[in-house]
Short mmCIF file of N, CA and C in Angstrom, two decimals:
data_model
loop_
_atom_site.label_atom_id
_atom_site.label_comp_id
_atom_site.label_asym_id
_atom_site.label_seq_id
_atom_site.Cartn_x
_atom_site.Cartn_y
_atom_site.Cartn_z
N UNK A 11 21.01 -8.23 2.84
CA UNK A 11 20.26 -8.01 4.07
C UNK A 11 19.95 -9.34 4.73
N UNK A 12 20.21 -9.43 6.02
CA UNK A 12 19.87 -10.66 6.74
C UNK A 12 18.41 -10.61 7.18
N UNK A 13 17.91 -11.73 7.68
CA UNK A 13 16.52 -11.82 8.13
C UNK A 13 16.30 -10.93 9.35
N UNK A 14 15.22 -10.14 9.30
CA UNK A 14 14.82 -9.29 10.42
C UNK A 14 13.55 -9.90 11.00
N UNK A 15 13.53 -10.08 12.34
CA UNK A 15 12.34 -10.64 12.94
C UNK A 15 11.73 -9.66 13.93
N UNK A 16 10.41 -9.79 14.14
CA UNK A 16 9.69 -8.91 15.07
C UNK A 16 8.47 -9.65 15.58
N UNK A 17 7.91 -9.12 16.69
CA UNK A 17 6.77 -9.74 17.34
C UNK A 17 5.66 -8.72 17.47
N UNK A 18 4.42 -9.15 17.22
CA UNK A 18 3.26 -8.27 17.40
C UNK A 18 2.18 -9.03 18.14
N UNK A 19 1.47 -8.33 19.04
CA UNK A 19 0.39 -8.96 19.80
C UNK A 19 -0.86 -8.09 19.76
N UNK A 20 -2.02 -8.75 19.86
CA UNK A 20 -3.30 -8.05 19.96
C UNK A 20 -4.29 -9.04 20.55
N UNK A 21 -4.94 -8.68 21.67
CA UNK A 21 -5.83 -9.59 22.39
C UNK A 21 -5.08 -10.89 22.69
N UNK A 22 -5.55 -12.03 22.17
CA UNK A 22 -4.86 -13.31 22.42
C UNK A 22 -3.94 -13.70 21.27
N UNK A 23 -3.91 -12.92 20.20
CA UNK A 23 -3.15 -13.27 19.01
C UNK A 23 -1.68 -12.85 19.13
N UNK A 24 -0.79 -13.72 18.64
CA UNK A 24 0.65 -13.44 18.62
C UNK A 24 1.16 -13.68 17.21
N UNK A 25 1.86 -12.68 16.66
CA UNK A 25 2.42 -12.79 15.31
C UNK A 25 3.93 -12.67 15.38
N UNK A 26 4.64 -13.69 14.88
CA UNK A 26 6.09 -13.64 14.76
C UNK A 26 6.42 -13.50 13.27
N UNK A 27 7.18 -12.46 12.95
CA UNK A 27 7.42 -12.10 11.54
C UNK A 27 8.90 -12.20 11.22
N UNK A 28 9.22 -12.76 10.03
CA UNK A 28 10.59 -12.86 9.52
C UNK A 28 10.61 -12.20 8.15
N UNK A 29 11.37 -11.10 8.02
CA UNK A 29 11.37 -10.30 6.79
C UNK A 29 12.70 -10.45 6.07
N UNK A 30 12.64 -10.77 4.77
CA UNK A 30 13.80 -10.85 3.88
C UNK A 30 13.54 -9.98 2.66
N UNK A 31 14.61 -9.63 1.95
CA UNK A 31 14.41 -8.96 0.66
C UNK A 31 13.82 -9.97 -0.31
N UNK A 32 12.90 -9.48 -1.16
CA UNK A 32 12.27 -10.40 -2.11
C UNK A 32 11.30 -9.69 -3.02
N UNK A 33 10.23 -10.43 -3.38
CA UNK A 33 9.29 -9.94 -4.39
C UNK A 33 7.92 -9.59 -3.82
N UNK A 34 7.79 -9.50 -2.50
CA UNK A 34 6.51 -9.12 -1.91
C UNK A 34 5.60 -10.28 -1.55
N UNK A 35 6.17 -11.48 -1.40
CA UNK A 35 5.37 -12.66 -1.06
C UNK A 35 5.18 -12.72 0.46
N UNK A 36 3.93 -12.91 0.90
CA UNK A 36 3.63 -13.03 2.33
C UNK A 36 3.06 -14.43 2.58
N UNK A 37 3.76 -15.18 3.44
CA UNK A 37 3.35 -16.55 3.76
C UNK A 37 3.01 -16.63 5.25
N UNK A 38 1.76 -17.01 5.56
CA UNK A 38 1.29 -17.09 6.94
C UNK A 38 1.02 -18.55 7.29
N UNK A 39 1.72 -19.07 8.27
CA UNK A 39 1.59 -20.48 8.69
C UNK A 39 1.63 -21.43 7.50
N UNK A 40 2.55 -21.16 6.55
CA UNK A 40 2.73 -22.02 5.39
C UNK A 40 1.70 -21.81 4.29
N UNK A 41 0.79 -20.85 4.45
CA UNK A 41 -0.23 -20.57 3.44
C UNK A 41 -0.07 -19.14 2.93
N UNK A 42 -0.53 -18.89 1.71
CA UNK A 42 -0.48 -17.56 1.11
C UNK A 42 -1.47 -16.64 1.82
N UNK A 43 -1.19 -15.34 1.80
CA UNK A 43 -2.05 -14.37 2.51
C UNK A 43 -3.49 -14.39 1.99
N UNK A 44 -3.69 -14.61 0.68
CA UNK A 44 -5.05 -14.65 0.11
C UNK A 44 -5.83 -15.85 0.65
N UNK A 45 -5.12 -16.96 0.89
CA UNK A 45 -5.78 -18.15 1.44
C UNK A 45 -6.05 -17.98 2.94
N UNK A 46 -5.11 -17.38 3.68
CA UNK A 46 -5.23 -17.27 5.13
C UNK A 46 -6.26 -16.20 5.52
N UNK A 47 -6.21 -15.05 4.84
CA UNK A 47 -7.19 -13.98 5.07
C UNK A 47 -8.02 -13.78 3.80
N UNK A 48 -9.12 -14.55 3.62
CA UNK A 48 -9.93 -14.38 2.40
C UNK A 48 -10.58 -12.99 2.33
N UNK A 49 -10.80 -12.36 3.47
CA UNK A 49 -11.43 -11.04 3.50
C UNK A 49 -10.43 -9.96 3.05
N UNK A 50 -10.86 -9.14 2.10
CA UNK A 50 -9.99 -8.07 1.59
C UNK A 50 -9.73 -7.02 2.66
N UNK A 51 -10.66 -6.83 3.58
CA UNK A 51 -10.49 -5.84 4.65
C UNK A 51 -9.33 -6.25 5.57
N UNK A 52 -9.27 -7.53 5.94
CA UNK A 52 -8.20 -8.01 6.80
C UNK A 52 -6.85 -7.96 6.09
N UNK A 53 -6.84 -8.28 4.79
CA UNK A 53 -5.60 -8.16 4.00
C UNK A 53 -5.15 -6.71 3.96
N UNK A 54 -6.10 -5.78 3.82
CA UNK A 54 -5.78 -4.35 3.80
C UNK A 54 -5.14 -3.93 5.12
N UNK A 55 -5.69 -4.41 6.25
CA UNK A 55 -5.13 -4.08 7.58
C UNK A 55 -3.68 -4.56 7.67
N UNK A 56 -3.43 -5.80 7.21
CA UNK A 56 -2.08 -6.38 7.28
C UNK A 56 -1.09 -5.58 6.44
N UNK A 57 -1.51 -5.15 5.26
CA UNK A 57 -0.61 -4.49 4.31
C UNK A 57 -0.46 -2.98 4.53
N UNK A 58 -1.21 -2.41 5.49
CA UNK A 58 -1.16 -0.95 5.71
C UNK A 58 0.25 -0.39 5.90
N UNK A 59 1.10 -0.96 6.79
CA UNK A 59 2.44 -0.36 6.95
C UNK A 59 3.29 -0.45 5.69
N UNK A 60 3.17 -1.56 4.95
CA UNK A 60 3.93 -1.73 3.71
C UNK A 60 3.48 -0.73 2.66
N UNK A 61 2.17 -0.53 2.52
CA UNK A 61 1.64 0.42 1.54
C UNK A 61 1.96 1.86 1.92
N UNK A 62 1.95 2.16 3.21
CA UNK A 62 2.27 3.52 3.68
C UNK A 62 3.69 3.91 3.27
N UNK A 63 4.63 2.96 3.38
CA UNK A 63 6.03 3.23 3.03
C UNK A 63 6.33 2.93 1.56
N UNK A 64 5.38 2.31 0.86
CA UNK A 64 5.57 1.98 -0.56
C UNK A 64 6.59 0.88 -0.79
N UNK A 65 6.67 -0.09 0.13
CA UNK A 65 7.66 -1.17 -0.01
C UNK A 65 6.99 -2.55 -0.08
N UNK A 66 5.72 -2.59 -0.53
CA UNK A 66 4.96 -3.85 -0.55
C UNK A 66 5.62 -4.91 -1.44
N UNK A 67 6.29 -4.48 -2.51
CA UNK A 67 6.90 -5.44 -3.45
C UNK A 67 8.39 -5.65 -3.19
N UNK A 68 8.89 -5.13 -2.08
CA UNK A 68 10.33 -5.16 -1.82
C UNK A 68 10.75 -6.29 -0.88
N UNK A 69 9.84 -6.74 -0.01
CA UNK A 69 10.20 -7.73 1.01
C UNK A 69 9.31 -8.98 0.94
N UNK A 70 9.95 -10.13 1.20
CA UNK A 70 9.22 -11.37 1.43
C UNK A 70 9.04 -11.53 2.93
N UNK A 71 7.83 -11.87 3.35
CA UNK A 71 7.53 -11.96 4.78
C UNK A 71 7.00 -13.35 5.10
N UNK A 72 7.62 -13.97 6.10
CA UNK A 72 7.18 -15.27 6.59
C UNK A 72 6.63 -15.06 8.00
N UNK A 73 5.44 -15.60 8.28
CA UNK A 73 4.74 -15.31 9.52
C UNK A 73 4.32 -16.58 10.24
N UNK A 74 4.50 -16.59 11.57
CA UNK A 74 3.89 -17.60 12.44
C UNK A 74 2.81 -16.88 13.23
N UNK A 75 1.54 -17.25 13.00
CA UNK A 75 0.42 -16.63 13.70
C UNK A 75 -0.21 -17.64 14.63
N UNK A 76 -0.54 -17.20 15.85
CA UNK A 76 -1.09 -18.12 16.84
C UNK A 76 -2.11 -17.40 17.71
N UNK A 77 -3.21 -18.07 18.02
CA UNK A 77 -4.20 -17.57 18.96
C UNK A 77 -5.09 -16.47 18.41
N UNK A 78 -6.17 -16.20 19.15
CA UNK A 78 -7.05 -15.09 18.80
C UNK A 78 -7.95 -15.39 17.62
N UNK A 79 -8.67 -14.36 17.18
CA UNK A 79 -9.57 -14.46 16.03
C UNK A 79 -8.96 -13.80 14.81
N UNK A 80 -9.73 -13.70 13.74
CA UNK A 80 -9.22 -13.16 12.48
C UNK A 80 -8.74 -11.72 12.65
N UNK A 81 -9.59 -10.88 13.25
CA UNK A 81 -9.25 -9.45 13.37
C UNK A 81 -8.05 -9.24 14.29
N UNK A 82 -8.02 -9.94 15.41
CA UNK A 82 -6.90 -9.82 16.33
C UNK A 82 -5.60 -10.27 15.69
N UNK A 83 -5.67 -11.35 14.90
CA UNK A 83 -4.47 -11.84 14.20
C UNK A 83 -4.00 -10.84 13.17
N UNK A 84 -4.94 -10.24 12.43
CA UNK A 84 -4.57 -9.26 11.41
C UNK A 84 -3.90 -8.04 12.04
N UNK A 85 -4.44 -7.57 13.18
CA UNK A 85 -3.87 -6.39 13.82
C UNK A 85 -2.53 -6.70 14.50
N UNK A 86 -2.38 -7.92 15.02
CA UNK A 86 -1.09 -8.35 15.59
C UNK A 86 -0.03 -8.41 14.48
N UNK A 87 -0.43 -8.90 13.32
CA UNK A 87 0.48 -9.00 12.18
C UNK A 87 0.88 -7.61 11.67
N UNK A 88 -0.07 -6.68 11.66
CA UNK A 88 0.23 -5.30 11.25
C UNK A 88 1.30 -4.68 12.15
N UNK A 89 1.15 -4.88 13.47
CA UNK A 89 2.13 -4.35 14.43
C UNK A 89 3.50 -4.99 14.22
N UNK A 90 3.53 -6.31 14.02
CA UNK A 90 4.79 -7.03 13.83
C UNK A 90 5.51 -6.55 12.57
N UNK A 91 4.77 -6.37 11.48
CA UNK A 91 5.36 -5.89 10.23
C UNK A 91 5.91 -4.48 10.41
N UNK A 92 5.15 -3.61 11.08
CA UNK A 92 5.61 -2.24 11.32
C UNK A 92 6.90 -2.24 12.14
N UNK A 93 6.97 -3.07 13.18
CA UNK A 93 8.17 -3.15 14.01
C UNK A 93 9.37 -3.66 13.21
N UNK A 94 9.14 -4.64 12.33
CA UNK A 94 10.22 -5.18 11.50
C UNK A 94 10.73 -4.11 10.53
N UNK A 95 9.82 -3.34 9.93
CA UNK A 95 10.21 -2.28 8.99
C UNK A 95 11.04 -1.20 9.70
N UNK A 96 10.72 -0.91 10.96
CA UNK A 96 11.49 0.08 11.72
C UNK A 96 12.88 -0.46 12.03
N UNK A 97 12.98 -1.79 12.29
CA UNK A 97 14.31 -2.39 12.51
C UNK A 97 15.16 -2.28 11.25
N UNK A 98 14.54 -2.42 10.08
CA UNK A 98 15.26 -2.33 8.81
C UNK A 98 15.70 -0.88 8.55
N UNK A 99 14.76 0.07 8.73
CA UNK A 99 15.05 1.48 8.46
C UNK A 99 14.44 2.36 9.56
N UNK A 100 15.23 2.75 10.57
CA UNK A 100 14.69 3.52 11.70
C UNK A 100 14.06 4.87 11.33
N UNK A 101 14.41 5.44 10.16
CA UNK A 101 13.81 6.72 9.77
C UNK A 101 12.32 6.60 9.46
N UNK A 102 11.85 5.38 9.19
CA UNK A 102 10.43 5.17 8.87
C UNK A 102 9.53 5.23 10.10
N UNK A 103 10.12 5.26 11.28
CA UNK A 103 9.32 5.17 12.52
C UNK A 103 8.32 6.32 12.65
N UNK A 104 8.73 7.55 12.30
CA UNK A 104 7.83 8.69 12.47
C UNK A 104 6.59 8.56 11.58
N UNK A 105 6.77 8.11 10.34
CA UNK A 105 5.64 7.94 9.42
C UNK A 105 4.68 6.87 9.92
N UNK A 106 5.23 5.75 10.42
CA UNK A 106 4.38 4.66 10.91
C UNK A 106 3.71 5.02 12.24
N UNK A 107 4.43 5.76 13.08
CA UNK A 107 3.86 6.17 14.38
C UNK A 107 2.71 7.15 14.18
N UNK A 108 2.84 8.03 13.19
CA UNK A 108 1.78 9.01 12.92
C UNK A 108 0.48 8.33 12.50
N UNK A 109 0.58 7.19 11.83
CA UNK A 109 -0.60 6.43 11.41
C UNK A 109 -1.12 5.52 12.52
N UNK A 110 -0.34 5.36 13.61
CA UNK A 110 -0.78 4.53 14.73
C UNK A 110 -0.40 3.07 14.60
N UNK A 111 0.52 2.74 13.69
CA UNK A 111 0.90 1.34 13.47
C UNK A 111 1.93 0.84 14.47
N UNK A 112 2.56 1.75 15.22
CA UNK A 112 3.60 1.34 16.17
C UNK A 112 3.04 1.14 17.58
N UNK A 113 1.77 1.44 17.78
CA UNK A 113 1.16 1.38 19.11
C UNK A 113 0.53 0.01 19.33
N UNK A 114 0.88 -0.62 20.44
CA UNK A 114 0.31 -1.91 20.82
C UNK A 114 -1.04 -1.64 21.48
N UNK A 115 -2.11 -2.19 20.94
CA UNK A 115 -3.45 -2.02 21.52
C UNK A 115 -3.54 -2.96 22.71
N UNK A 116 -3.49 -2.39 23.92
CA UNK A 116 -3.35 -3.19 25.14
C UNK A 116 -4.68 -3.69 25.70
N UNK A 117 -5.79 -3.42 25.01
CA UNK A 117 -7.09 -3.85 25.54
C UNK A 117 -7.19 -5.37 25.54
N UNK A 118 -7.58 -5.93 26.68
CA UNK A 118 -7.74 -7.37 26.83
C UNK A 118 -9.14 -7.65 27.36
N UNK A 119 -9.58 -8.89 27.26
CA UNK A 119 -10.90 -9.28 27.74
C UNK A 119 -10.89 -9.25 29.27
N UNK A 120 -11.92 -8.61 29.84
CA UNK A 120 -12.05 -8.55 31.30
C UNK A 120 -12.52 -9.90 31.81
N UNK A 121 -12.01 -10.29 32.97
CA UNK A 121 -12.34 -11.62 33.49
C UNK A 121 -13.77 -11.69 34.01
N UNK A 122 -14.33 -12.89 34.00
CA UNK A 122 -15.66 -13.13 34.54
C UNK A 122 -15.56 -13.17 36.07
N UNK A 123 -16.52 -12.50 36.73
CA UNK A 123 -16.54 -12.50 38.20
C UNK A 123 -17.48 -13.59 38.72
N UNK A 124 -17.20 -14.13 39.92
CA UNK A 124 -18.11 -15.12 40.50
C UNK A 124 -19.45 -14.47 40.89
N UNK A 125 -20.53 -15.22 40.75
CA UNK A 125 -21.86 -14.69 41.08
C UNK A 125 -22.44 -13.81 39.99
N UNK A 126 -21.77 -13.77 38.82
CA UNK A 126 -22.26 -13.01 37.68
C UNK A 126 -22.14 -13.88 36.42
N UNK A 127 -23.06 -13.67 35.44
CA UNK A 127 -22.96 -14.49 34.24
C UNK A 127 -21.78 -14.12 33.33
N UNK A 128 -21.38 -12.83 33.36
CA UNK A 128 -20.25 -12.36 32.56
C UNK A 128 -19.44 -11.37 33.39
N UNK A 129 -18.54 -10.63 32.75
CA UNK A 129 -17.67 -9.72 33.49
C UNK A 129 -18.45 -8.58 34.17
N UNK A 130 -19.37 -7.95 33.43
CA UNK A 130 -20.12 -6.80 33.97
C UNK A 130 -21.61 -7.10 34.15
N UNK A 131 -22.14 -8.07 33.40
CA UNK A 131 -23.56 -8.39 33.45
C UNK A 131 -23.91 -9.03 34.79
N UNK A 132 -25.12 -8.73 35.29
CA UNK A 132 -25.58 -9.32 36.55
C UNK A 132 -26.82 -10.15 36.29
N UNK A 133 -27.03 -11.15 37.15
CA UNK A 133 -28.28 -11.90 37.08
C UNK A 133 -29.42 -10.98 37.46
N UNK A 134 -30.62 -11.25 36.96
CA UNK A 134 -31.78 -10.41 37.24
C UNK A 134 -32.09 -10.39 38.72
N UNK A 135 -32.31 -9.19 39.25
CA UNK A 135 -32.61 -9.03 40.67
C UNK A 135 -34.10 -9.21 40.89
N UNK A 136 -34.43 -10.06 41.88
CA UNK A 136 -35.82 -10.29 42.24
C UNK A 136 -36.02 -9.86 43.68
N UNK A 137 -36.93 -8.93 43.89
CA UNK A 137 -37.17 -8.43 45.25
C UNK A 137 -37.93 -9.46 46.08
N UNK A 138 -38.86 -10.19 45.46
CA UNK A 138 -39.64 -11.20 46.19
C UNK A 138 -39.51 -12.56 45.53
#
């Protein structure tokens, strides 16, 4: 099997994934997944598509992660891994889609408007 690559995005985070056959090693920006995501919850989010298909120990994954926060990066990586797994085996798409792993969460931060402190918040109104 040759290298399969995929892209995942969430908020400002971008994950580029390269999947090879291997022993289940995940390397993110040159670091192991346990070092990059110390939180077990974030590691769980990343591994969801692999665990759903039962192929966590079958592929080595190399990742370039950029931008965003921890949660956004984890969810971008989950989408990228799911897309790569579908490229490898298209029959897996229905199982991953049913769990919601194939859907790009398009919510972005709303821009700040002039004359306001934030996007929706207003300065206090004073009548006198």
